[in-house]
mmCIF file of C-alpha atoms in Angstrom:
data_model
loop_
_atom_site.group_PDB
_atom_site.id
_atom_site.type_symbol
_atom_site.label_atom_id
_atom_site.label_comp_id
_atom_site.label_asym_id
_atom_site.label_seq_id
_atom_site.Cartn_x
_atom_site.Cartn_y
_atom_site.Cartn_z
ATOM 1 C CA UNK G 1 67.704 -63.529 54.586
ATOM 2 C CA UNK G 2 64.014 -63.840 55.127
ATOM 3 C CA UNK G 3 62.341 -62.547 51.860
ATOM 4 C CA UNK G 4 58.588 -62.448 51.432
ATOM 5 C CA UNK G 5 58.055 -63.791 49.043
ATOM 6 C CA UNK G 6 55.719 -66.834 48.030
ATOM 7 C CA UNK G 7 56.775 -70.055 49.571
ATOM 8 C CA UNK G 8 57.358 -71.998 46.035
ATOM 9 C CA UNK G 9 59.552 -68.843 45.221
ATOM 10 C CA UNK G 10 61.658 -68.489 48.284
ATOM 11 C CA UNK G 11 62.602 -72.189 48.423
ATOM 12 C CA UNK G 12 64.025 -71.734 45.202
ATOM 13 C CA UNK G 13 65.623 -68.208 44.926
ATOM 14 C CA UNK G 14 66.789 -68.653 48.884
ATOM 15 C CA UNK G 15 70.452 -68.958 47.687
ATOM 16 C CA UNK G 16 70.153 -65.678 45.819
ATOM 17 C CA UNK G 17 68.839 -64.096 49.247
ATOM 18 C CA UNK G 18 71.447 -65.269 51.514
ATOM 19 C CA UNK G 19 74.327 -63.629 48.723
ATOM 20 C CA UNK G 20 76.496 -60.552 49.748
ATOM 21 C CA UNK G 21 74.738 -58.698 46.893
ATOM 22 C CA UNK G 22 71.296 -59.239 47.501
ATOM 23 C CA UNK G 23 72.365 -57.766 50.930
ATOM 24 C CA UNK G 24 73.907 -54.537 49.186
ATOM 25 C CA UNK G 25 70.783 -54.633 46.933
ATOM 26 C CA UNK G 26 68.242 -54.557 49.986
ATOM 27 C CA UNK G 27 70.020 -52.370 51.690
ATOM 28 C CA UNK G 28 70.457 -49.851 48.599
ATOM 29 C CA UNK G 29 66.421 -50.233 47.719
ATOM 30 C CA UNK G 30 65.199 -49.689 51.752
ATOM 31 C CA UNK G 31 67.438 -46.171 51.768
ATOM 32 C CA UNK G 32 65.648 -45.359 48.534
ATOM 33 C CA UNK G 33 62.132 -46.346 49.779
ATOM 34 C CA UNK G 34 62.279 -44.501 52.979
ATOM 35 C CA UNK G 35 64.313 -41.336 50.791
ATOM 36 C CA UNK G 36 62.171 -40.608 47.545
ATOM 37 C CA UNK G 37 59.482 -42.391 46.098
ATOM 38 C CA UNK G 38 60.360 -45.008 44.473
ATOM 39 C CA UNK G 39 57.720 -47.402 41.979
ATOM 40 C CA UNK G 40 56.304 -49.979 42.291
ATOM 41 C CA UNK G 41 54.948 -49.673 45.819
ATOM 42 C CA UNK G 42 57.023 -51.506 48.497
ATOM 43 C CA UNK G 43 55.002 -54.543 48.965
ATOM 44 C CA UNK G 44 54.667 -54.802 45.187
ATOM 45 C CA UNK G 45 58.125 -55.642 44.056
ATOM 46 C CA UNK G 46 57.850 -59.544 43.984
ATOM 47 C CA UNK G 47 54.524 -59.384 42.878
ATOM 48 C CA UNK G 48 55.176 -61.175 39.784
ATOM 49 C CA UNK G 49 55.990 -64.347 41.850
ATOM 50 C CA UNK G 50 53.190 -64.176 44.629
ATOM 51 C CA UNK G 51 50.859 -64.363 41.702
ATOM 52 C CA UNK G 52 52.339 -67.487 39.918
ATOM 53 C CA UNK G 53 54.067 -69.272 41.787
ATOM 54 C CA UNK G 54 57.145 -71.729 40.258
ATOM 55 C CA UNK G 55 55.391 -74.516 39.116
ATOM 56 C CA UNK G 56 52.475 -72.715 38.234
ATOM 57 C CA UNK G 57 54.797 -71.051 35.505
ATOM 58 C CA UNK G 58 54.200 -71.565 31.628
ATOM 59 C CA UNK G 59 54.658 -68.479 30.080
ATOM 60 C CA UNK G 60 57.897 -66.239 31.097
ATOM 61 C CA UNK G 61 57.871 -62.452 29.038
ATOM 62 C CA UNK G 62 60.618 -60.519 29.987
ATOM 63 C CA UNK G 63 60.470 -56.446 30.510
ATOM 64 C CA UNK G 64 63.202 -53.748 31.395
ATOM 65 C CA UNK G 65 62.038 -52.101 34.413
ATOM 66 C CA UNK G 66 58.582 -50.446 35.794
ATOM 67 C CA UNK G 67 57.129 -47.790 34.837
ATOM 68 C CA UNK G 68 58.049 -44.326 36.148
ATOM 69 C CA UNK G 69 55.451 -42.957 36.805
ATOM 70 C CA UNK G 70 52.281 -42.462 39.729
ATOM 71 C CA UNK G 71 49.982 -44.972 39.495
ATOM 72 C CA UNK G 72 51.533 -47.246 36.846
ATOM 73 C CA UNK G 73 54.176 -49.949 38.025
ATOM 74 C CA UNK G 74 52.781 -52.940 40.617
ATOM 75 C CA UNK G 75 55.083 -55.411 39.535
ATOM 76 C CA UNK G 76 53.962 -56.720 36.482
ATOM 77 C CA UNK G 77 55.971 -55.833 33.310
ATOM 78 C CA UNK G 78 53.881 -53.562 30.838
ATOM 79 C CA UNK G 79 51.134 -54.306 33.544
ATOM 80 C CA UNK G 80 49.017 -50.881 34.964
ATOM 81 C CA UNK G 81 46.686 -50.801 37.536
ATOM 82 C CA UNK G 82 43.142 -50.836 36.528
ATOM 83 C CA UNK G 83 41.906 -47.402 35.255
ATOM 84 C CA UNK G 84 45.372 -46.197 34.863
ATOM 85 C CA UNK G 85 45.760 -45.178 30.943
ATOM 86 C CA UNK G 86 47.474 -47.988 28.568
ATOM 87 C CA UNK G 87 51.039 -46.841 28.060
ATOM 88 C CA UNK G 88 52.270 -46.481 24.847
ATOM 89 C CA UNK G 89 53.688 -50.385 24.581
ATOM 90 C CA UNK G 90 50.746 -52.056 25.907
ATOM 91 C CA UNK G 91 48.885 -49.678 23.464
ATOM 92 C CA UNK G 92 50.953 -51.578 21.095
ATOM 93 C CA UNK G 93 50.567 -55.308 23.090
ATOM 94 C CA UNK G 94 46.816 -55.111 23.164
ATOM 95 C CA UNK G 95 47.244 -54.514 19.037
ATOM 96 C CA UNK G 96 48.500 -57.522 18.191
ATOM 97 C CA UNK G 97 46.807 -59.454 20.330
ATOM 98 C CA UNK G 98 43.544 -57.824 18.978
ATOM 99 C CA UNK G 99 45.485 -58.231 14.867
ATOM 100 C CA UNK G 100 46.647 -62.297 16.075
ATOM 101 C CA UNK G 101 44.058 -63.418 17.345
ATOM 102 C CA UNK G 102 40.983 -62.066 15.793
ATOM 103 C CA UNK G 103 39.377 -60.123 18.681
ATOM 104 C CA UNK G 104 38.318 -56.964 20.654
ATOM 105 C CA UNK G 105 41.387 -55.754 22.477
ATOM 106 C CA UNK G 106 41.485 -56.031 25.891
ATOM 107 C CA UNK G 107 39.717 -53.054 27.663
ATOM 108 C CA UNK G 108 42.418 -54.128 31.380
ATOM 109 C CA UNK G 109 45.346 -52.874 31.712
ATOM 110 C CA UNK G 110 45.641 -54.707 34.452
ATOM 111 C CA UNK G 111 47.691 -58.155 33.736
ATOM 112 C CA UNK G 112 47.583 -59.868 37.042
ATOM 113 C CA UNK G 113 44.797 -61.920 34.941
ATOM 114 C CA UNK G 114 47.613 -62.944 32.373
ATOM 115 C CA UNK G 115 50.154 -63.844 35.508
ATOM 116 C CA UNK G 116 47.326 -66.244 37.286
ATOM 117 C CA UNK G 117 47.094 -68.038 34.753
ATOM 118 C CA UNK G 118 50.490 -68.935 34.534
ATOM 119 C CA UNK G 119 52.198 -66.334 33.015
ATOM 120 C CA UNK G 120 55.613 -64.810 34.714
ATOM 121 C CA UNK G 121 55.337 -60.635 33.878
ATOM 122 C CA UNK G 122 58.860 -59.596 34.482
ATOM 123 C CA UNK G 123 60.931 -57.158 34.533
ATOM 124 C CA UNK G 124 65.310 -57.735 34.431
ATOM 125 C CA UNK G 125 65.275 -54.617 37.524
ATOM 126 C CA UNK G 126 62.270 -54.428 39.924
ATOM 127 C CA UNK G 127 61.961 -50.972 41.534
ATOM 128 C CA UNK G 128 62.742 -47.835 40.004
ATOM 129 C CA UNK G 129 62.880 -44.017 40.622
ATOM 130 C CA UNK G 130 59.955 -41.895 40.245
ATOM 131 C CA UNK G 131 60.246 -40.474 37.007
ATOM 132 C CA UNK G 132 63.646 -41.625 36.305
ATOM 133 C CA UNK G 133 63.355 -44.340 33.842
ATOM 134 C CA UNK G 134 66.797 -46.899 34.674
ATOM 135 C CA UNK G 135 67.681 -45.021 37.660
ATOM 136 C CA UNK G 136 68.387 -49.033 39.839
ATOM 137 C CA UNK G 137 69.866 -50.811 37.071
ATOM 138 C CA UNK G 138 73.465 -52.093 37.727
ATOM 139 C CA UNK G 139 72.298 -52.586 41.556
ATOM 140 C CA UNK G 140 72.058 -56.128 41.397
ATOM 141 C CA UNK G 141 68.672 -56.639 40.040
ATOM 142 C CA UNK G 142 69.422 -57.964 36.998
ATOM 143 C CA UNK G 143 71.698 -60.850 39.196
ATOM 144 C CA UNK G 144 68.667 -61.510 40.692
ATOM 145 C CA UNK G 145 66.201 -61.640 37.726
ATOM 146 C CA UNK G 146 69.140 -63.514 35.888
ATOM 147 C CA UNK G 147 69.161 -66.626 38.745
ATOM 148 C CA UNK G 148 65.725 -66.690 38.290
ATOM 149 C CA UNK G 149 65.467 -67.275 34.758
ATOM 150 C CA UNK G 150 68.120 -69.801 35.476
ATOM 151 C CA UNK G 151 65.651 -71.633 37.534
ATOM 152 C CA UNK G 152 63.452 -71.855 35.279
ATOM 153 C CA UNK G 153 65.452 -73.140 32.457
ATOM 154 C CA UNK G 154 67.268 -76.048 34.723
ATOM 155 C CA UNK G 155 64.219 -76.168 36.707
ATOM 156 C CA UNK G 156 61.188 -76.793 34.911
ATOM 157 C CA UNK G 157 60.634 -77.593 30.789
ATOM 158 C CA UNK G 158 58.588 -76.727 27.728
ATOM 159 C CA UNK G 159 58.185 -73.480 29.276
ATOM 160 C CA UNK G 160 57.163 -70.525 26.872
ATOM 161 C CA UNK G 161 59.874 -67.714 26.647
ATOM 162 C CA UNK G 162 58.433 -64.569 24.949
ATOM 163 C CA UNK G 163 61.590 -61.755 24.389
ATOM 164 C CA UNK G 164 60.646 -58.326 22.900
ATOM 165 C CA UNK G 165 63.499 -56.455 21.716
ATOM 166 C CA UNK G 166 67.465 -56.607 22.205
ATOM 167 C CA UNK G 167 67.951 -56.422 26.396
ATOM 168 C CA UNK G 168 65.671 -59.604 26.494
ATOM 169 C CA UNK G 169 66.407 -60.824 23.707
ATOM 170 C CA UNK G 170 70.081 -60.623 25.322
ATOM 171 C CA UNK G 171 68.905 -61.579 29.063
ATOM 172 C CA UNK G 172 67.646 -64.651 27.398
ATOM 173 C CA UNK G 173 70.063 -66.512 25.825
ATOM 174 C CA UNK G 174 70.949 -68.821 28.889
ATOM 175 C CA UNK G 175 67.700 -70.294 27.870
ATOM 176 C CA UNK G 176 67.802 -73.723 26.642
ATOM 177 C CA UNK G 177 65.983 -73.513 23.037
ATOM 178 C CA UNK G 178 65.432 -77.829 22.898
ATOM 179 C CA UNK G 179 63.522 -77.649 25.745
ATOM 180 C CA UNK G 180 61.897 -74.505 26.089
ATOM 181 C CA UNK G 181 60.065 -72.316 23.101
ATOM 182 C CA UNK G 182 61.541 -68.973 22.778
ATOM 183 C CA UNK G 183 59.750 -66.303 20.847
ATOM 184 C CA UNK G 184 61.887 -63.249 20.041
ATOM 185 C CA UNK G 185 60.634 -59.659 18.081
ATOM 186 C CA UNK G 186 61.100 -55.793 18.093
ATOM 187 C CA UNK G 187 59.949 -54.487 21.026
ATOM 188 C CA UNK G 188 56.456 -52.822 21.069
ATOM 189 C CA UNK G 189 57.570 -49.565 22.411
ATOM 190 C CA UNK G 190 55.926 -47.099 18.895
ATOM 191 C CA UNK G 191 60.070 -46.862 18.189
ATOM 192 C CA UNK G 192 59.937 -49.939 17.167
ATOM 193 C CA UNK G 193 57.353 -51.949 16.994
ATOM 194 C CA UNK G 194 55.899 -51.662 13.377
ATOM 195 C CA UNK G 195 60.062 -53.149 12.392
ATOM 196 C CA UNK G 196 58.463 -56.861 13.566
ATOM 197 C CA UNK G 197 56.933 -56.941 16.606
ATOM 198 C CA UNK G 198 53.391 -56.571 14.646
ATOM 199 C CA UNK G 199 53.020 -59.354 13.014
ATOM 200 C CA UNK G 200 55.055 -61.940 14.969
ATOM 201 C CA UNK G 201 51.651 -63.705 16.022
ATOM 202 C CA UNK G 202 53.098 -64.557 19.857
ATOM 203 C CA UNK G 203 50.267 -64.861 21.867
ATOM 204 C CA UNK G 204 48.457 -67.770 19.160
ATOM 205 C CA UNK G 205 51.876 -69.349 18.970
ATOM 206 C CA UNK G 206 51.570 -69.426 22.488
ATOM 207 C CA UNK G 207 49.031 -70.701 22.970
ATOM 208 C CA UNK G 208 49.612 -73.438 20.338
ATOM 209 C CA UNK G 209 52.320 -74.800 22.569
ATOM 210 C CA UNK G 210 50.897 -75.277 25.114
ATOM 211 C CA UNK G 211 48.358 -76.811 23.697
ATOM 212 C CA UNK G 212 50.096 -79.455 21.868
ATOM 213 C CA UNK G 213 51.880 -80.103 25.282
ATOM 214 C CA UNK G 214 48.869 -80.830 27.253
ATOM 215 C CA UNK G 215 48.640 -77.335 28.536
ATOM 216 C CA UNK G 216 45.546 -75.083 28.972
ATOM 217 C CA UNK G 217 46.175 -72.311 26.916
ATOM 218 C CA UNK G 218 45.997 -69.097 28.159
ATOM 219 C CA UNK G 219 43.092 -65.774 27.617
ATOM 220 C CA UNK G 220 45.029 -63.601 26.537
#
């Protein structure tokens, strides 16, 4: 199957695109987009990959579902379009950045600036029905994004994987801790942020690791 995705990712992921589950997933997603409102816009389903080629990835942040309210989702986990109010989890992420790095919190919720620096903002499920959280789970996206994590785990060295919450921790269980840095904590959701997300120092720890491995730190 010819999937419109950044070329270095297409080369790595073509075996997935040729599997029966991906054909079924594609059929399901096309039918959804043709019959109901689905986020993100179709052209942005693979936005995380298009902004961050395989060989430029330094950091991977794993989310779960795209935002399901109008105007929010644009293919990057935790990120919203410019001018959109910050969802609670993103607000807490920015608070931790400010506290961790001792600087003002970011003013834009569009995290494309992170992606262009090598942060893969990967949701486990890449599409969702409007207003229906989790509605596209169990259709094949999780198998696909597991393959993405496998490719990075096996094909790269010295990456930082950031796992917030139980779901991300389970999804990241396959990561080789002897070759990559894995940072885990509670989720930034208001329900759990005070149970270990705040004060995790993941942003400074990430940059410390990158500098120690000869990489440019992320301007969070």
